[in-house]
PDB file of C-alpha atoms in Angstrom:
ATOM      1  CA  UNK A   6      -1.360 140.428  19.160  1.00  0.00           C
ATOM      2  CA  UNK A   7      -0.377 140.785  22.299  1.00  0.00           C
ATOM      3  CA  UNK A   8       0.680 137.834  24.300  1.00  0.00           C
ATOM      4  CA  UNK A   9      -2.741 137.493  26.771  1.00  0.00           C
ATOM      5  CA  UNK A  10      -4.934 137.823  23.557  1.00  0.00           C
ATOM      6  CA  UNK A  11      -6.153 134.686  21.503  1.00  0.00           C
ATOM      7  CA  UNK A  12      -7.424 135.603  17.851  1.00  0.00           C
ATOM      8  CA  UNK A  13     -10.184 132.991  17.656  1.00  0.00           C
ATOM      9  CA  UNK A  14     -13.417 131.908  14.946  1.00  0.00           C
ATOM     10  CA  UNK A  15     -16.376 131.323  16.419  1.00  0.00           C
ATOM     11  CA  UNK A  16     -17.579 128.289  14.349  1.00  0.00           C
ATOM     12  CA  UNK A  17     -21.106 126.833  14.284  1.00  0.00           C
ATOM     13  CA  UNK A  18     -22.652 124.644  11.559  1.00  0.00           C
ATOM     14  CA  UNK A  19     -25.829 122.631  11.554  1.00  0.00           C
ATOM     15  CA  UNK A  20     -23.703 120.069   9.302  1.00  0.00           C
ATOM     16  CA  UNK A  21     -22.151 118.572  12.222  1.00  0.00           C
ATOM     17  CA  UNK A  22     -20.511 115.586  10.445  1.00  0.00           C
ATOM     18  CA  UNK A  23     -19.421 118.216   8.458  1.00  0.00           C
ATOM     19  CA  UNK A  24     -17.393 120.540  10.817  1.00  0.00           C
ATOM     20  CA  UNK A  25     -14.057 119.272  10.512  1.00  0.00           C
ATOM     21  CA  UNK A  26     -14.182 119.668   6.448  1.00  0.00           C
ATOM     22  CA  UNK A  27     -15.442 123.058   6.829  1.00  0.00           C
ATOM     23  CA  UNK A  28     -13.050 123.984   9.542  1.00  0.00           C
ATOM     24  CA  UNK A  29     -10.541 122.851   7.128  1.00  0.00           C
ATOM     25  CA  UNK A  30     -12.165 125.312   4.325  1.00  0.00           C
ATOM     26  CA  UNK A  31     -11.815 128.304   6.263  1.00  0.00           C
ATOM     27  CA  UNK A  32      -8.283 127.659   8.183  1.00  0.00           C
ATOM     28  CA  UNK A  33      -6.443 127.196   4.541  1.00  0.00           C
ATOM     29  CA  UNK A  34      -8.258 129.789   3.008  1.00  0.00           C
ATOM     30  CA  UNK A  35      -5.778 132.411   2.514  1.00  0.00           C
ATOM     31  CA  UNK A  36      -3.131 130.261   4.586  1.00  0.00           C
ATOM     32  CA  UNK A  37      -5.066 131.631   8.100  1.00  0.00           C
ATOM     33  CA  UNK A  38      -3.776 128.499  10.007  1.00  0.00           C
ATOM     34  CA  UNK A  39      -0.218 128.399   8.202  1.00  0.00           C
ATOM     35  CA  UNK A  40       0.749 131.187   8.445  1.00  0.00           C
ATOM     36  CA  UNK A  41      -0.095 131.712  11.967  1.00  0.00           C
ATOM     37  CA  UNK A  42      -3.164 134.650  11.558  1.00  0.00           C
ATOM     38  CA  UNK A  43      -5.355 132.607  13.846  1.00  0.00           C
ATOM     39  CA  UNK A  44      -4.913 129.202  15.411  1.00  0.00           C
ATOM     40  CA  UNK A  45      -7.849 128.774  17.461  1.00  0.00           C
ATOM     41  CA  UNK A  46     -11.515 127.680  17.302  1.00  0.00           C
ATOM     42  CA  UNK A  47     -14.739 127.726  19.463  1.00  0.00           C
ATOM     43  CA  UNK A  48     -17.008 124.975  18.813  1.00  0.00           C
ATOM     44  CA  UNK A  49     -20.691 126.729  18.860  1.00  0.00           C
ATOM     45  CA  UNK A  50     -23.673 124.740  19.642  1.00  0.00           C
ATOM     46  CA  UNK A  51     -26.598 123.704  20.961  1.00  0.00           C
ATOM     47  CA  UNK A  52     -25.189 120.160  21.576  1.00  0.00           C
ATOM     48  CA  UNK A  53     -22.125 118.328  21.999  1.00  0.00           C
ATOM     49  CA  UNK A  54     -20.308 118.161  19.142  1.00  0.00           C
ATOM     50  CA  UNK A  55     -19.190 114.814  17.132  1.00  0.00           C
ATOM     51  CA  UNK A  56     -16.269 113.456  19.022  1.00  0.00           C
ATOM     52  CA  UNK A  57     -14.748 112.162  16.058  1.00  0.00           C
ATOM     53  CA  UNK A  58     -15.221 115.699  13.992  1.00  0.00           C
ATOM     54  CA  UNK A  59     -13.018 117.449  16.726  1.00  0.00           C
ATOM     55  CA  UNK A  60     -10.525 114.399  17.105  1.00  0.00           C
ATOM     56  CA  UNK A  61     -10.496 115.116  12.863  1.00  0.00           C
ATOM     57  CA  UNK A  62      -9.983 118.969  13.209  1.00  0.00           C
ATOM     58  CA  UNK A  63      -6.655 118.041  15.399  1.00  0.00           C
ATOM     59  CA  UNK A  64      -5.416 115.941  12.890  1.00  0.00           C
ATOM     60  CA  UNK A  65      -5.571 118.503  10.207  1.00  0.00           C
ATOM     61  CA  UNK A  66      -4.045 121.525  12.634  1.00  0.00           C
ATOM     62  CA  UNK A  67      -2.512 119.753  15.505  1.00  0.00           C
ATOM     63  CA  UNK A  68      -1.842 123.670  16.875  1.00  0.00           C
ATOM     64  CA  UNK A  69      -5.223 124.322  17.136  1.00  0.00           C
ATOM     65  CA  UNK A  70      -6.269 125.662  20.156  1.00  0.00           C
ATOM     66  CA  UNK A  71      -9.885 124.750  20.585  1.00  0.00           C
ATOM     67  CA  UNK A  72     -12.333 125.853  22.589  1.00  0.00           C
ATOM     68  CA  UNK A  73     -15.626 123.682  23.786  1.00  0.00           C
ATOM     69  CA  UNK A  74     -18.514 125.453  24.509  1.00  0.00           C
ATOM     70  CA  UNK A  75     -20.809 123.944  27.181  1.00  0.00           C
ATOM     71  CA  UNK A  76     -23.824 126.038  26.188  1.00  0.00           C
ATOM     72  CA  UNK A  77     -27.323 126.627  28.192  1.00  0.00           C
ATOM     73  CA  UNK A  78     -28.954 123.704  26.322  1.00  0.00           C
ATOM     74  CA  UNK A  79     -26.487 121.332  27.713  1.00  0.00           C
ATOM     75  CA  UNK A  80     -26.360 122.853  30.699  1.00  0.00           C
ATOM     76  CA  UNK A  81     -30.146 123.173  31.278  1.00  0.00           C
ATOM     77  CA  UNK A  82     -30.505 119.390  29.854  1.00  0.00           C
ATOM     78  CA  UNK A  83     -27.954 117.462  31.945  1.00  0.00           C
ATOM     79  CA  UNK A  84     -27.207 116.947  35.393  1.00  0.00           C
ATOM     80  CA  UNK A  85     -23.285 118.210  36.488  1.00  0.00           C
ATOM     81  CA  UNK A  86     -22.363 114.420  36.724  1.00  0.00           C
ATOM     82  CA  UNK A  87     -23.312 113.622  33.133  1.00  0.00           C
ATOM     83  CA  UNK A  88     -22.004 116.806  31.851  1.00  0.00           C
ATOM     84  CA  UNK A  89     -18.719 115.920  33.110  1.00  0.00           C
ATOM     85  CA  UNK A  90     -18.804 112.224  32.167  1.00  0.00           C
ATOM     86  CA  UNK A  91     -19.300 113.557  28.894  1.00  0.00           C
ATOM     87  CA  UNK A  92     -17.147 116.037  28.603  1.00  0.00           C
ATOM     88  CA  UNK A  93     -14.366 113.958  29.569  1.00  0.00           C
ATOM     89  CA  UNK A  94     -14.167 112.483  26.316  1.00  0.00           C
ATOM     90  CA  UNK A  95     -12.690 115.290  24.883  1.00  0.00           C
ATOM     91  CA  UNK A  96     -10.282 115.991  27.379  1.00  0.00           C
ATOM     92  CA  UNK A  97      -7.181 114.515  24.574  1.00  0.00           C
ATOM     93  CA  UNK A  98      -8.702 117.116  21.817  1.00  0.00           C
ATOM     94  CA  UNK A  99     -10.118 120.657  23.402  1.00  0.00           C
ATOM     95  CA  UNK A 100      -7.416 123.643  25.308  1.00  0.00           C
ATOM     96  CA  UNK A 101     -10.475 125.200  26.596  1.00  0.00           C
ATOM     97  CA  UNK A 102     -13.737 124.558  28.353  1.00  0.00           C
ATOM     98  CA  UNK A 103     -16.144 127.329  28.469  1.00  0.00           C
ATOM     99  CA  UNK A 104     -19.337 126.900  30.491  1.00  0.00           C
ATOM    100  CA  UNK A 105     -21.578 129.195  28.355  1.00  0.00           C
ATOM    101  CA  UNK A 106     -25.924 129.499  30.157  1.00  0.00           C
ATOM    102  CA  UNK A 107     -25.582 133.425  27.948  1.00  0.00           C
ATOM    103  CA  UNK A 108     -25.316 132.019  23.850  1.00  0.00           C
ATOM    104  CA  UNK A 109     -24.158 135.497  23.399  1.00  0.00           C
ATOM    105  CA  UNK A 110     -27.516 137.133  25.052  1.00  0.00           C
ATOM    106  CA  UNK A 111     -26.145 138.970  28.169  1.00  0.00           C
ATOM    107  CA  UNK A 112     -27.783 136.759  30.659  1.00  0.00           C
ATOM    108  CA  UNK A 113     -25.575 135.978  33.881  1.00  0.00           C
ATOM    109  CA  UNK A 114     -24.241 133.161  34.599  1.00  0.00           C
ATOM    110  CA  UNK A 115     -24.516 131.619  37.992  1.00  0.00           C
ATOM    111  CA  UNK A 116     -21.043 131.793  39.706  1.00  0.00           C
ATOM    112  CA  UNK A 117     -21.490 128.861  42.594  1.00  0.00           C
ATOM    113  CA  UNK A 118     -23.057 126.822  39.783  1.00  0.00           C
ATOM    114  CA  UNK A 119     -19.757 127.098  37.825  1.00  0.00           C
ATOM    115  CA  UNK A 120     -17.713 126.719  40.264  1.00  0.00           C
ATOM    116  CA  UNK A 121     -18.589 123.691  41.214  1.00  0.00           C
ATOM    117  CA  UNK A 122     -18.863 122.428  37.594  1.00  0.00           C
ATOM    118  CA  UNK A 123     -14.973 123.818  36.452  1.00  0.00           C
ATOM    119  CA  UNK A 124     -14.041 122.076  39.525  1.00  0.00           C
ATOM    120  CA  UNK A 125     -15.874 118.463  38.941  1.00  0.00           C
ATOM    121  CA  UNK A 126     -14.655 119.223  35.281  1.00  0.00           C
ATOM    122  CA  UNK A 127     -10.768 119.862  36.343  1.00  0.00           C
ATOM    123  CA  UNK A 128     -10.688 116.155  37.679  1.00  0.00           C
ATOM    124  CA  UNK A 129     -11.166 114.570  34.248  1.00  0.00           C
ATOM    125  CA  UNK A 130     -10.025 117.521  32.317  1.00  0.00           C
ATOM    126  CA  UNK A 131      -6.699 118.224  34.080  1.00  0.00           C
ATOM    127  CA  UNK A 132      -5.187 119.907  30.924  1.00  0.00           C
ATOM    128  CA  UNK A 133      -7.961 122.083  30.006  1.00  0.00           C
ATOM    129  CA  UNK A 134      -8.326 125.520  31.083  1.00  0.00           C
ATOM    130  CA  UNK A 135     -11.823 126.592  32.114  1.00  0.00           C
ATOM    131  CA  UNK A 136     -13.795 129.527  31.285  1.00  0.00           C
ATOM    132  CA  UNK A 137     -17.087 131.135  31.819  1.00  0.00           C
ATOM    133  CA  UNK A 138     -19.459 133.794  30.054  1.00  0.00           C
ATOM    134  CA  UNK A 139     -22.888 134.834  30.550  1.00  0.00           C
ATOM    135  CA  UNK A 140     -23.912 138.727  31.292  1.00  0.00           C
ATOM    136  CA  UNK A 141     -19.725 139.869  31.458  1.00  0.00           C
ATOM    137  CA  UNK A 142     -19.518 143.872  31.322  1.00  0.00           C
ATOM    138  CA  UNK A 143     -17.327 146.255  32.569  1.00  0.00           C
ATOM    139  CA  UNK A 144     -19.450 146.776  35.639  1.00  0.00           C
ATOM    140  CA  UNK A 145     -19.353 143.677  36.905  1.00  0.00           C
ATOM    141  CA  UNK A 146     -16.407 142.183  35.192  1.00  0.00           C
ATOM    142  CA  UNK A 147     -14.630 142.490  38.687  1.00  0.00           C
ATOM    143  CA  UNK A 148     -16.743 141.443  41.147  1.00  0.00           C
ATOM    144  CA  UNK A 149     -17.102 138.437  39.086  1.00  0.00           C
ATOM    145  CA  UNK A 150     -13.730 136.836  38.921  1.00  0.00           C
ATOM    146  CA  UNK A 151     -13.430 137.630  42.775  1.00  0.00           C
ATOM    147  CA  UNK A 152     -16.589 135.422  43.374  1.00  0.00           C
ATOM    148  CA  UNK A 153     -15.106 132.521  41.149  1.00  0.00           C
ATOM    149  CA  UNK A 154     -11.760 132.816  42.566  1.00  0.00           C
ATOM    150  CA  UNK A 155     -13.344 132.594  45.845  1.00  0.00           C
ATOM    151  CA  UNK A 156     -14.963 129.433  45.104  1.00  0.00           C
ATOM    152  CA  UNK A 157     -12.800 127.976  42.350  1.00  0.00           C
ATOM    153  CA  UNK A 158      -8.739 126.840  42.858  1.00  0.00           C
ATOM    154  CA  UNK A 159      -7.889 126.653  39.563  1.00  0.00           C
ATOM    155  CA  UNK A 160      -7.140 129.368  36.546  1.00  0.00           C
ATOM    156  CA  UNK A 161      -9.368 130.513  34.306  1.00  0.00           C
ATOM    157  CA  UNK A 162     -10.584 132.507  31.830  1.00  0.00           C
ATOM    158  CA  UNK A 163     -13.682 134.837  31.098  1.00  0.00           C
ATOM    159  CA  UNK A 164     -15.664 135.552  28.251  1.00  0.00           C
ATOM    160  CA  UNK A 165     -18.155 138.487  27.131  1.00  0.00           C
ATOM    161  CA  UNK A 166     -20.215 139.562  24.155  1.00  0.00           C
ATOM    162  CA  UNK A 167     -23.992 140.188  24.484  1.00  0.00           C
ATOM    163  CA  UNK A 168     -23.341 143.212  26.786  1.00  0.00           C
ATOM    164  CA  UNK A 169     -20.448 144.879  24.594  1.00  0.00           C
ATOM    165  CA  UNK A 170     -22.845 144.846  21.731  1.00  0.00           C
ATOM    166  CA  UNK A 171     -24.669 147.944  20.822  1.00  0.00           C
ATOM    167  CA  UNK A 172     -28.094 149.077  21.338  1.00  0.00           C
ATOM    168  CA  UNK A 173     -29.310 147.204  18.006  1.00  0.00           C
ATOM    169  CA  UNK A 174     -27.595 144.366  18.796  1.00  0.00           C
ATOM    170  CA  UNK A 175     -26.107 144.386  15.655  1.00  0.00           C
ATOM    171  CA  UNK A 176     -22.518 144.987  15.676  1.00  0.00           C
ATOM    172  CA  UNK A 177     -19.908 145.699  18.963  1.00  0.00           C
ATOM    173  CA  UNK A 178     -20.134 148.674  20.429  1.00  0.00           C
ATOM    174  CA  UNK A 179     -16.132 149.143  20.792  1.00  0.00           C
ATOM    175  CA  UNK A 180     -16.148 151.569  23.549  1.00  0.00           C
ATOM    176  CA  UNK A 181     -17.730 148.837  25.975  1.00  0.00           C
ATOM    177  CA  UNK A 182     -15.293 146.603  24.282  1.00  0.00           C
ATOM    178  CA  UNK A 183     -12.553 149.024  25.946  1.00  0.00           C
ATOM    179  CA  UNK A 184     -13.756 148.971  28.435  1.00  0.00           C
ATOM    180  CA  UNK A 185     -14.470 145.539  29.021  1.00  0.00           C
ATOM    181  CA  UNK A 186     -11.090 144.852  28.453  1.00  0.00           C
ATOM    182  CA  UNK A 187      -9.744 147.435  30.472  1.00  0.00           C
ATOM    183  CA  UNK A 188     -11.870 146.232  33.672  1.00  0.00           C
ATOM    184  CA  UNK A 189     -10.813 142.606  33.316  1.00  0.00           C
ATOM    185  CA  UNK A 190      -7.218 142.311  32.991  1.00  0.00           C
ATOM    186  CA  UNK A 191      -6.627 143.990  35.858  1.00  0.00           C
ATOM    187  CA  UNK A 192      -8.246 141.428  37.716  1.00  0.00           C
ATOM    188  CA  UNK A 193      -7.021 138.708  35.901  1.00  0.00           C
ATOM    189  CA  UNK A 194      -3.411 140.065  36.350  1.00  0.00           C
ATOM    190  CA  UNK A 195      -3.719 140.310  40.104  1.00  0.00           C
ATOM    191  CA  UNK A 196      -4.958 136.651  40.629  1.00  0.00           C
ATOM    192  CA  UNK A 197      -2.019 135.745  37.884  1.00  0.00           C
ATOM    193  CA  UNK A 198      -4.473 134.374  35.695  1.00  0.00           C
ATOM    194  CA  UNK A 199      -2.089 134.680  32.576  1.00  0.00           C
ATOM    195  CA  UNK A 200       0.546 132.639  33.515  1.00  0.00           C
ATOM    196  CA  UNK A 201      -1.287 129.637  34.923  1.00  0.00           C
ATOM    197  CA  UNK A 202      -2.014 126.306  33.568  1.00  0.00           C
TER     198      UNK A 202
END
């Protein structure tokens, strides 16, 4: 794949002492992890995940890029301060920090909100790239990154699937996948989003 792209499972489980071992299950099936088909993970949820499942998935693929989704129940539940005190704890295991109000249902996310969150979150997460979904779609794919990069210093990345899907919401519609695609890294080229971090 090209070099900007990430192949990456989407992993939830209401086992969640269970998540490393069946992380493990599906990254040696078929030698996916070894044989370098797809080395990265987001954690799905409607809480935080066990600290010492995702500490456990890093021991087993220490390449693993993983991704830890912050989504709306979190975000709705806790105040900014405690999500970042929590979230700071797994700083040493997780590439990627993706502030996630959508789950995946096309609702926007509030840019000044997450700005202000990816930037309390930077300070105890300095090695973690930040991301945000919620409503992303080629109309407004633009106009979105230039309000975050307006308000936020740092690089990051963006996110998008309930608005590429089609009208059944069954499958992805891959024309508005296209052109998702095509509408974003544009933008994220000319704010040298790529090469960052």
């Amino acid at each position: 794949t090209p070099r900007m792209a990430l192949p990456m499972l989407h992993y939830f489980t209401d086992k969640k002492f269970n998540l490393a071992h069946e992380v493990h299950e599906l990254f040696t099936f078929s030698d996916v992890y070894a044989d370098n088909y797809c080395r990265a993970l987001q954690i799905n949820g409607f809480e935080w995940p066990v600290l010492g499942q995702v500490e456990q998935i890093k021991e087993y693929f220490p390449n693993m890029r993983i991704v830890l989704q912050l989504p709306r129940q979190i975000l709705s539940a806790e105040s900014p301060e405690q999500i970042v005190k929590r979230a700071k704890e797994y700083a040493p295991f997780v590439d990627y920090c993706l502030i996630d109000p959508s789950g995946g249902e096309g609702k926007d996310f509030n840019v000044k909100y997450s700005a202000n969150l990816m930037s309390a979150l930077d300070e105890v997460m300095p090695n973690t790239r930040m991301g945000v979904a919620g409503g992303l779609s080629n109309e407004n794919v633009g106009r979105k990154i230039d309000e975050l990069v307006e308000l936020y210093e740092g690089p990051f990345c963006v996110d998008a699937q309930g608005r590429l899907r089609s009208e059944d919401k069954q499958s992805l519609d891959m024309q508005k996948a296209v052109e998702y695609i095509l509408g974003a890294v544009p933008m994220l080229q000319r704010y040298d989003l790529f090469m960052k971090k």
